[in-house]
PDB file of C-alpha atoms in Angstrom:
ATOM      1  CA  UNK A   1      33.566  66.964  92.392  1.00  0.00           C
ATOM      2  CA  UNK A   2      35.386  65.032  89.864  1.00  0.00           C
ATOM      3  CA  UNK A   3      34.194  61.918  90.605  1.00  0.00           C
ATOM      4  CA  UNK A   4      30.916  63.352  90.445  1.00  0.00           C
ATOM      5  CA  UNK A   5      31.887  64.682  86.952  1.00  0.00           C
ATOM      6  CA  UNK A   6      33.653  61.139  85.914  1.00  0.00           C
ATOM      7  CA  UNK A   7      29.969  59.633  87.095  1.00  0.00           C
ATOM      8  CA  UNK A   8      27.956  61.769  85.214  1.00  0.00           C
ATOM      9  CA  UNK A   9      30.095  61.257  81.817  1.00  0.00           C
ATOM     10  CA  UNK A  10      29.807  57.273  82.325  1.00  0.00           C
ATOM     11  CA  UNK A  11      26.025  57.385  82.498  1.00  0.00           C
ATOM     12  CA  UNK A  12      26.139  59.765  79.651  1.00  0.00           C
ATOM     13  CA  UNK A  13      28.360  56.939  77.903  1.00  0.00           C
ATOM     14  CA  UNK A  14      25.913  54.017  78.756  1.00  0.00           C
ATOM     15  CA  UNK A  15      22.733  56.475  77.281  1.00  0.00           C
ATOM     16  CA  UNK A  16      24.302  56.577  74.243  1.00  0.00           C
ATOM     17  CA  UNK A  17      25.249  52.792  74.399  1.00  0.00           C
ATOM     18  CA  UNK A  18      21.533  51.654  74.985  1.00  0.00           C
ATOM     19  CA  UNK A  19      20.269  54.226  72.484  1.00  0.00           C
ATOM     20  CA  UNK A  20      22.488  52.718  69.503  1.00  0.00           C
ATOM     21  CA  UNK A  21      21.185  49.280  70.819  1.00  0.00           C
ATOM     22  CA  UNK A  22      17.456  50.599  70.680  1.00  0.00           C
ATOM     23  CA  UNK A  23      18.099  51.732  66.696  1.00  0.00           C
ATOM     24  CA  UNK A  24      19.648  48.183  66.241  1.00  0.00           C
ATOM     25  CA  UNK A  25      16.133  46.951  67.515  1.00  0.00           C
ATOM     26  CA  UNK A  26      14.292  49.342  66.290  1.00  0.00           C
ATOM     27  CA  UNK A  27      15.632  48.660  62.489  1.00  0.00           C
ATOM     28  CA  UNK A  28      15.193  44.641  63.155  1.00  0.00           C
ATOM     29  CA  UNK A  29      11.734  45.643  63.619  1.00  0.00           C
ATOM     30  CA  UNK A  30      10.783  47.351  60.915  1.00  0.00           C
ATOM     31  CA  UNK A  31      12.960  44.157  58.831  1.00  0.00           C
ATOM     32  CA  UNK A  32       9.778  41.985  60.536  1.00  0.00           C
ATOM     33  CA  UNK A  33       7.690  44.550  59.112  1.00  0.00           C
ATOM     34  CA  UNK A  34       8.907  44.457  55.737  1.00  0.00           C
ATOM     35  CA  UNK A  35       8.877  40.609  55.665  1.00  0.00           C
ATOM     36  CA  UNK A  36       5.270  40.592  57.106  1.00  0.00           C
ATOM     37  CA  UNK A  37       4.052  42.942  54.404  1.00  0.00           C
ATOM     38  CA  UNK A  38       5.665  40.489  51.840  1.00  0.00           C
ATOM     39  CA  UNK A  39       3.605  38.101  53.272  1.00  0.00           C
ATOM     40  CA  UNK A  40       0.225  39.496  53.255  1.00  0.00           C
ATOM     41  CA  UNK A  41       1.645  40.230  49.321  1.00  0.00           C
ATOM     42  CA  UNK A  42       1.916  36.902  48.903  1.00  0.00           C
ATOM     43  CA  UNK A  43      -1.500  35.939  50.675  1.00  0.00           C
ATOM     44  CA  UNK A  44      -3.225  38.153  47.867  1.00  0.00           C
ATOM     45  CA  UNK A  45      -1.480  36.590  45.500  1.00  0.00           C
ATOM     46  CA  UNK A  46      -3.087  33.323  46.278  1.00  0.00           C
ATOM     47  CA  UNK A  47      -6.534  34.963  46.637  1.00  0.00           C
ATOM     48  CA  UNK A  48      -6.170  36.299  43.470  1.00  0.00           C
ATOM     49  CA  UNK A  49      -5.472  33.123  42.073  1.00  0.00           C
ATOM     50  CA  UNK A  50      -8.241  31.588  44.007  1.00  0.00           C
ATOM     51  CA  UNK A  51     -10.764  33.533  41.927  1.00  0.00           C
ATOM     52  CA  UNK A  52      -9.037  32.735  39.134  1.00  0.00           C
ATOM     53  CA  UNK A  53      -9.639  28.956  39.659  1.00  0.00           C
ATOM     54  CA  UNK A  54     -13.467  29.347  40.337  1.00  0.00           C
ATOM     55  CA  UNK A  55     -13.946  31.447  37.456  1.00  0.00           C
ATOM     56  CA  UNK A  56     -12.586  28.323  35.216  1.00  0.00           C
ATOM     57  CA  UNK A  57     -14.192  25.801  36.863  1.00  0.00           C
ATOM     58  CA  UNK A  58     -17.364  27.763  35.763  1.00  0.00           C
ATOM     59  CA  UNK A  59     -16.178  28.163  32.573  1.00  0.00           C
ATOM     60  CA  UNK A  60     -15.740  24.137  32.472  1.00  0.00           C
ATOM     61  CA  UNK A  61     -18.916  23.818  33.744  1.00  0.00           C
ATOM     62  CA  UNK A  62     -20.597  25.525  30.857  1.00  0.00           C
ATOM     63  CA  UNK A  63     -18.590  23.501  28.650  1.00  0.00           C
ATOM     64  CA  UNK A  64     -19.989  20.489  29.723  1.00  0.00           C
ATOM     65  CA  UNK A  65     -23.910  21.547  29.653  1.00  0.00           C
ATOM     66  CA  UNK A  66     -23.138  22.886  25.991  1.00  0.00           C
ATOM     67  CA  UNK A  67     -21.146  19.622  25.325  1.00  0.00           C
ATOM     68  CA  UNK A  68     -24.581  17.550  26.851  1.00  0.00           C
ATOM     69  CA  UNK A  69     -26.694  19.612  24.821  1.00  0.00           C
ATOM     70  CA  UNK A  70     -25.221  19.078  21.899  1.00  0.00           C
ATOM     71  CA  UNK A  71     -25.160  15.155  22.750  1.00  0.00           C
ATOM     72  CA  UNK A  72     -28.774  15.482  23.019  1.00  0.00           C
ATOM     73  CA  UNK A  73     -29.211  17.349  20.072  1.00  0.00           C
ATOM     74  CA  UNK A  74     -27.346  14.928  17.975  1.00  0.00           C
ATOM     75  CA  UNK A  75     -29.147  11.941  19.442  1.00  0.00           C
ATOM     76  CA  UNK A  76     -32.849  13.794  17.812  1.00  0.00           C
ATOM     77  CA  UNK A  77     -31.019  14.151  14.715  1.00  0.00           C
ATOM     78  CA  UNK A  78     -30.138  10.358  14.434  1.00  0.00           C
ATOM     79  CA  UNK A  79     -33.484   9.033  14.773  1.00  0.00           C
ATOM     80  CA  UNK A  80     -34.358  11.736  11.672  1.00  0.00           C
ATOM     81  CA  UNK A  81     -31.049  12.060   9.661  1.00  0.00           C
ATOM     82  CA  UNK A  82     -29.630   7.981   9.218  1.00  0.00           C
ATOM     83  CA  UNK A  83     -27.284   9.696   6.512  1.00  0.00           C
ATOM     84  CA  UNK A  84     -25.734  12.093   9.296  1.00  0.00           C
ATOM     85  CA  UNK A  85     -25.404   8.850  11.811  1.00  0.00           C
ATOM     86  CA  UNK A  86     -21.947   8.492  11.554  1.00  0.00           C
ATOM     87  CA  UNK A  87     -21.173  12.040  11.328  1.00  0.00           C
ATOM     88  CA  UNK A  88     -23.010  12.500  14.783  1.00  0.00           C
ATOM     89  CA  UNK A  89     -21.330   9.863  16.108  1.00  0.00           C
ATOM     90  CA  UNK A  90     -18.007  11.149  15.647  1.00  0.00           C
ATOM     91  CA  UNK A  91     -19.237  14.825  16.957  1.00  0.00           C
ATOM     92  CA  UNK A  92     -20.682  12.794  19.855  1.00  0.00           C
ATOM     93  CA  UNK A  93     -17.323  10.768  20.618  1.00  0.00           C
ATOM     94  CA  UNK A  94     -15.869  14.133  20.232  1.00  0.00           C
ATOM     95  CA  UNK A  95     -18.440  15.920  22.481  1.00  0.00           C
ATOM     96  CA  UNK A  96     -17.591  13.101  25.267  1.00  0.00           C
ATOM     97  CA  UNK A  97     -14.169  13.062  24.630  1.00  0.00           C
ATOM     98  CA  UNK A  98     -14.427  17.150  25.630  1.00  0.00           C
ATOM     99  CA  UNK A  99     -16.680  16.425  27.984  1.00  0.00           C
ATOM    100  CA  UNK A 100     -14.396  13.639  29.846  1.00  0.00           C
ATOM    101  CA  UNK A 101     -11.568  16.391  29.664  1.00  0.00           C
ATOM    102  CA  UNK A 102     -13.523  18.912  30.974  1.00  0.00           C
ATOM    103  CA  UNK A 103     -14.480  17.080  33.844  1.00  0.00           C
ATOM    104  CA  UNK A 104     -11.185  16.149  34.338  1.00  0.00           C
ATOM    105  CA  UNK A 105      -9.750  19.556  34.344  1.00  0.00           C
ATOM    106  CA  UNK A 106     -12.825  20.377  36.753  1.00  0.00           C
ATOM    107  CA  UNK A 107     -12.005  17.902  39.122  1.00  0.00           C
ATOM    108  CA  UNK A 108      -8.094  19.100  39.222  1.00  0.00           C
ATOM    109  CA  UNK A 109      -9.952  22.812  39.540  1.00  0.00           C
ATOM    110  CA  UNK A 110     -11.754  21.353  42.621  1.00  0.00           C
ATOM    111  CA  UNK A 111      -8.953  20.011  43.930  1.00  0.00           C
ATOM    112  CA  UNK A 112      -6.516  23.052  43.665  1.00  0.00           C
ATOM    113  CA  UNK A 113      -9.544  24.890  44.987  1.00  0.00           C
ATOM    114  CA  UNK A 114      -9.422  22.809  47.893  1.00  0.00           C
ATOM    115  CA  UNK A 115      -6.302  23.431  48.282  1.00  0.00           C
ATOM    116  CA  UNK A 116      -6.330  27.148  47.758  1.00  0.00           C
ATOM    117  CA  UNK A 117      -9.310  27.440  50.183  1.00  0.00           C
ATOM    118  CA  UNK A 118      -6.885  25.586  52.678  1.00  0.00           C
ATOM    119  CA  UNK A 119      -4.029  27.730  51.668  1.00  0.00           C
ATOM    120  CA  UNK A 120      -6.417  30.564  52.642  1.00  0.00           C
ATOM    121  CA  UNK A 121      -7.428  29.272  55.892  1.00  0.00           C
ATOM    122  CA  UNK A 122      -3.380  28.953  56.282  1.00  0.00           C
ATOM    123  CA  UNK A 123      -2.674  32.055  55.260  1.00  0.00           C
ATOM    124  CA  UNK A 124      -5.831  33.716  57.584  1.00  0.00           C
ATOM    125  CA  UNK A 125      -3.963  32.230  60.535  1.00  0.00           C
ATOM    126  CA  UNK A 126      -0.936  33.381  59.366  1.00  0.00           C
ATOM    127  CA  UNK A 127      -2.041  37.039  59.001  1.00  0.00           C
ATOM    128  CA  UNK A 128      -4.084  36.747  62.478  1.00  0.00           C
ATOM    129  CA  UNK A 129      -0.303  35.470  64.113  1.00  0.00           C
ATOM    130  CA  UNK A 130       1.018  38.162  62.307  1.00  0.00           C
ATOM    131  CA  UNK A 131      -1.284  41.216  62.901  1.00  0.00           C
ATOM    132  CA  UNK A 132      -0.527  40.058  66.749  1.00  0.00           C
ATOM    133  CA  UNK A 133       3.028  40.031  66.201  1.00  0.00           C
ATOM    134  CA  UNK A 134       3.018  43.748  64.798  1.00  0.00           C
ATOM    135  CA  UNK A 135       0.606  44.828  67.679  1.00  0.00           C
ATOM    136  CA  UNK A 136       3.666  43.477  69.839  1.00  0.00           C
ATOM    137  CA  UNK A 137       6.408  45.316  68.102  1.00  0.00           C
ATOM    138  CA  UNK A 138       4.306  48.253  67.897  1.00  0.00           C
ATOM    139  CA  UNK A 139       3.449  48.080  71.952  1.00  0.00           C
ATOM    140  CA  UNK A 140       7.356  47.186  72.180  1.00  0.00           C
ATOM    141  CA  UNK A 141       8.242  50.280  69.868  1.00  0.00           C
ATOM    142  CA  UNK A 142       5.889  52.653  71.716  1.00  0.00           C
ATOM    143  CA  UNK A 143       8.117  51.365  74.965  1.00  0.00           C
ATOM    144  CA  UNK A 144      11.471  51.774  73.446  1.00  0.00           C
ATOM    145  CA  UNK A 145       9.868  55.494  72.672  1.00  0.00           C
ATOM    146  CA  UNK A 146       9.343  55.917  76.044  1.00  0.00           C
ATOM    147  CA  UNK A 147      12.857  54.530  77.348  1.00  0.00           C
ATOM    148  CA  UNK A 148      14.402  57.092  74.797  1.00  0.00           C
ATOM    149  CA  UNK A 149      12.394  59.600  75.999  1.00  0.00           C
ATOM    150  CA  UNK A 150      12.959  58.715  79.261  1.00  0.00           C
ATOM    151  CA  UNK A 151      17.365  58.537  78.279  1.00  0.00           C
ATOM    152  CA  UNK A 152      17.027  61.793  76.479  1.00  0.00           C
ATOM    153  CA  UNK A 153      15.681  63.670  80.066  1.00  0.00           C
ATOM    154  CA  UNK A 154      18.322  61.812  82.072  1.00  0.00           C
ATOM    155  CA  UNK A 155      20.865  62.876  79.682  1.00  0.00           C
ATOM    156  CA  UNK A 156      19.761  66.507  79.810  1.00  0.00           C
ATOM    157  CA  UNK A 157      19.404  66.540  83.337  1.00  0.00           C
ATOM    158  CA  UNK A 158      23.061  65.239  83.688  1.00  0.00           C
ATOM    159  CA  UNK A 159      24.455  67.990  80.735  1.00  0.00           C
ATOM    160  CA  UNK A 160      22.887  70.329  83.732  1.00  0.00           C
ATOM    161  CA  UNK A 161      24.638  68.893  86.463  1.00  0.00           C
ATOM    162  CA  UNK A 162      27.718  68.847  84.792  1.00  0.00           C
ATOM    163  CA  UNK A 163      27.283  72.616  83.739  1.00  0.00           C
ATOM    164  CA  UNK A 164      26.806  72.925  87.443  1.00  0.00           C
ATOM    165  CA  UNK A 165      29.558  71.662  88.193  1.00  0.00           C
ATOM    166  CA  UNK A 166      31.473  73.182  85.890  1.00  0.00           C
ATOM    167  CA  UNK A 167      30.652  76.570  87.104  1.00  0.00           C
ATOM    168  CA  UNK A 168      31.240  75.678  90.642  1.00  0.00           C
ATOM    169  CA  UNK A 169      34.336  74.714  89.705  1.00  0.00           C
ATOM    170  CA  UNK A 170      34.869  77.634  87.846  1.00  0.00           C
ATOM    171  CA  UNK A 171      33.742  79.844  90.364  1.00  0.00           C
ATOM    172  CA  UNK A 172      36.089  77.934  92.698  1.00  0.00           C
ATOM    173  CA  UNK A 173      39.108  78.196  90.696  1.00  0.00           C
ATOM    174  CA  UNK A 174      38.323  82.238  90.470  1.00  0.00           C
ATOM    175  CA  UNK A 175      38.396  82.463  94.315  1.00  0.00           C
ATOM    176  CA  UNK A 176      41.549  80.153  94.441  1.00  0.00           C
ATOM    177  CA  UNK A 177      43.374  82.898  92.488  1.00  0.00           C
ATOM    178  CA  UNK A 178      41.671  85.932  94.644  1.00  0.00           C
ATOM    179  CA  UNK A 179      43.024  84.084  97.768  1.00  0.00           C
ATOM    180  CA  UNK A 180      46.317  83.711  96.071  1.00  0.00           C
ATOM    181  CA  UNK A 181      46.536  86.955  94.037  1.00  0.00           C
ATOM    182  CA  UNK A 182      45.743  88.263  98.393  1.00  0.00           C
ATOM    183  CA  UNK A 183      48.146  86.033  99.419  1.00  0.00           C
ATOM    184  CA  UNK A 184      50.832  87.568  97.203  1.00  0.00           C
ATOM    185  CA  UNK A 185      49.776  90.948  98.549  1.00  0.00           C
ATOM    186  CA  UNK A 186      50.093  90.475 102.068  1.00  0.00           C
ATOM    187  CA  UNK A 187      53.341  88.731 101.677  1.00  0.00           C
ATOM    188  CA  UNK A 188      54.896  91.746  99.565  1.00  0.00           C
ATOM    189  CA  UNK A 189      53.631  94.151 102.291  1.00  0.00           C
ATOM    190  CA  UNK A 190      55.056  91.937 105.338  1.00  0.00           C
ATOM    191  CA  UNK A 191      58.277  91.208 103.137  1.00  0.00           C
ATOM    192  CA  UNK A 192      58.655  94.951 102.783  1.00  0.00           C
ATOM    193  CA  UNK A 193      57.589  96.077 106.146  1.00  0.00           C
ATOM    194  CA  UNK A 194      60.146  93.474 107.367  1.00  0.00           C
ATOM    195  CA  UNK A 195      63.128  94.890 105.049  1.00  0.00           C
ATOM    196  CA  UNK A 196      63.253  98.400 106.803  1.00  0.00           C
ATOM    197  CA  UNK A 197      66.070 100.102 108.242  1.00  0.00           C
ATOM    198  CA  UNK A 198      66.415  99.526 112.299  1.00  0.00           C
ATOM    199  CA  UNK A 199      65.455 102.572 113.484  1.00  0.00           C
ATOM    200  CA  UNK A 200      61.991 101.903 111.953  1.00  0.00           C
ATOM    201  CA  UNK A 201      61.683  98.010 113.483  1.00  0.00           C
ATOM    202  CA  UNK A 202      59.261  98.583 116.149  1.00  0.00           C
ATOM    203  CA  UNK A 203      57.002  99.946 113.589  1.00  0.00           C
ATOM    204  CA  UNK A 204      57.418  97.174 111.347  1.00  0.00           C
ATOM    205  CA  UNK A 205      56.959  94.847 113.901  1.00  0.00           C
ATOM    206  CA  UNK A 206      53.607  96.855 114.838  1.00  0.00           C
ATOM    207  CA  UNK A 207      52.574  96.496 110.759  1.00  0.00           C
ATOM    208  CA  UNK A 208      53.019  92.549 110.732  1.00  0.00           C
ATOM    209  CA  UNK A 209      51.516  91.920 114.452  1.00  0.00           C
ATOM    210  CA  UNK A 210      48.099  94.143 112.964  1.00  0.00           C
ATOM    211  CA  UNK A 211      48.450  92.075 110.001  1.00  0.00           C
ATOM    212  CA  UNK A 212      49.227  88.936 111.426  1.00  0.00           C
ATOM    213  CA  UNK A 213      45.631  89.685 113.394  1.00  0.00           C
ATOM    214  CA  UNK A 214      44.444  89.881 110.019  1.00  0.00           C
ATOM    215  CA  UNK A 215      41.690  86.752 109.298  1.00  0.00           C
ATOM    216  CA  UNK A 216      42.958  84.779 106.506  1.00  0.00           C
ATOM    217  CA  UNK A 217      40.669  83.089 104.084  1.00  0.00           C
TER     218      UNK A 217
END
């Protein structure tokens, strides 16, 4: 019985060993989590800043059709106005000059949007690896549920077989000391049938022969 007892408290032991493992796992888990959640942040981040983008490469784009429209209008004005020529030269230089920088600063717009559209793409990929990766943990999780689940009825089926045991060895321990506190009993009664006088030895020796018949537990 007590290496049945000795058994049970090892594989107690080891339940509690592979449950402080699972929390271990379980909290690297949720660290994953937390870092993919930073990353889908960060993924909105860039979206955000994709719209950003387009909305100034629109605003360059108007720029440049008020920029040619002006050119236009200036060029009307010099065939009418000599006097203003030089004037709507300069505004016309100017107007160009504007109009190169805007088109510069649209072509570096296209070019981060490029890049931000393949960021995007990226990051899409990254969020599709990543949505399977939490699927997995979660399927994992639900499995390390189960194996607590599973560790938490083994452990309560072995609390009952060591209350079992317990009691049977409680119970046996009570009958050990009936036997004895019997055994003590019979010996005082032979002891003192066997310390009478002589003329009384026959019957003695008829006391301990009917309790010698006696069956002993």
């Amino acid at each position: 019985m007590r290496p049945r007892c000795q058994n049970a408290e090892r594989r107690v032991t080891e339940a509690e060993a592979e449950i402080a493992s699972l929390r271990q796992e379980l909290a690297g888990t949720r660290a994953e989590v937390s870092a993919l959640c930073d990353a889908a942040t960060q993924a909105a981040r860039v979206a955000a800043r994709l719209r950003e983008v387009e909305e100034e490469l629109t605003w360059a784009q108007e720029v440049r059709d008020l920029t040619v429209a002006r050119r236009d209008a200036m060029r009307g004005e010099r065939d009418t106005e000599y006097g203003r020529r030089i004037i709507a030269l300069r505004e016309r230089d100017e107007a160009q000059a504007r109009a190169m920088t805007a088109e510069g600063l649209a072509t570096i717009v296209r070019n981060e949007r490029d890049v931000a559209r393949q960021q995007v793409i990226d990051l899409r990929w990254d969020l599709g690896w990543v949505e399977n990766k939490v699927r997995r943990l979660r399927k994992e999780q639900s499995e390390d549920a189960a194996m607590m689940t599973h560790l938490r009825d083994e452990r309560s089926a072995i609390r009952e077989e060591r209350d079992q045991a317990r009691g049977q060895v409680k119970q046996l321990e009570e009958e050990l000391e009936e036997v004895r506190a019997d055994s003590r009993e019979r010996t005082a009664a032979l002891e003192g049938e066997l310390g009478r006088p002589e003329p009384t030895s026959q019957h003695g020796l008829r006391s301990w022969r009917s309790c010698s018949r006696r069956r002993w537990p």
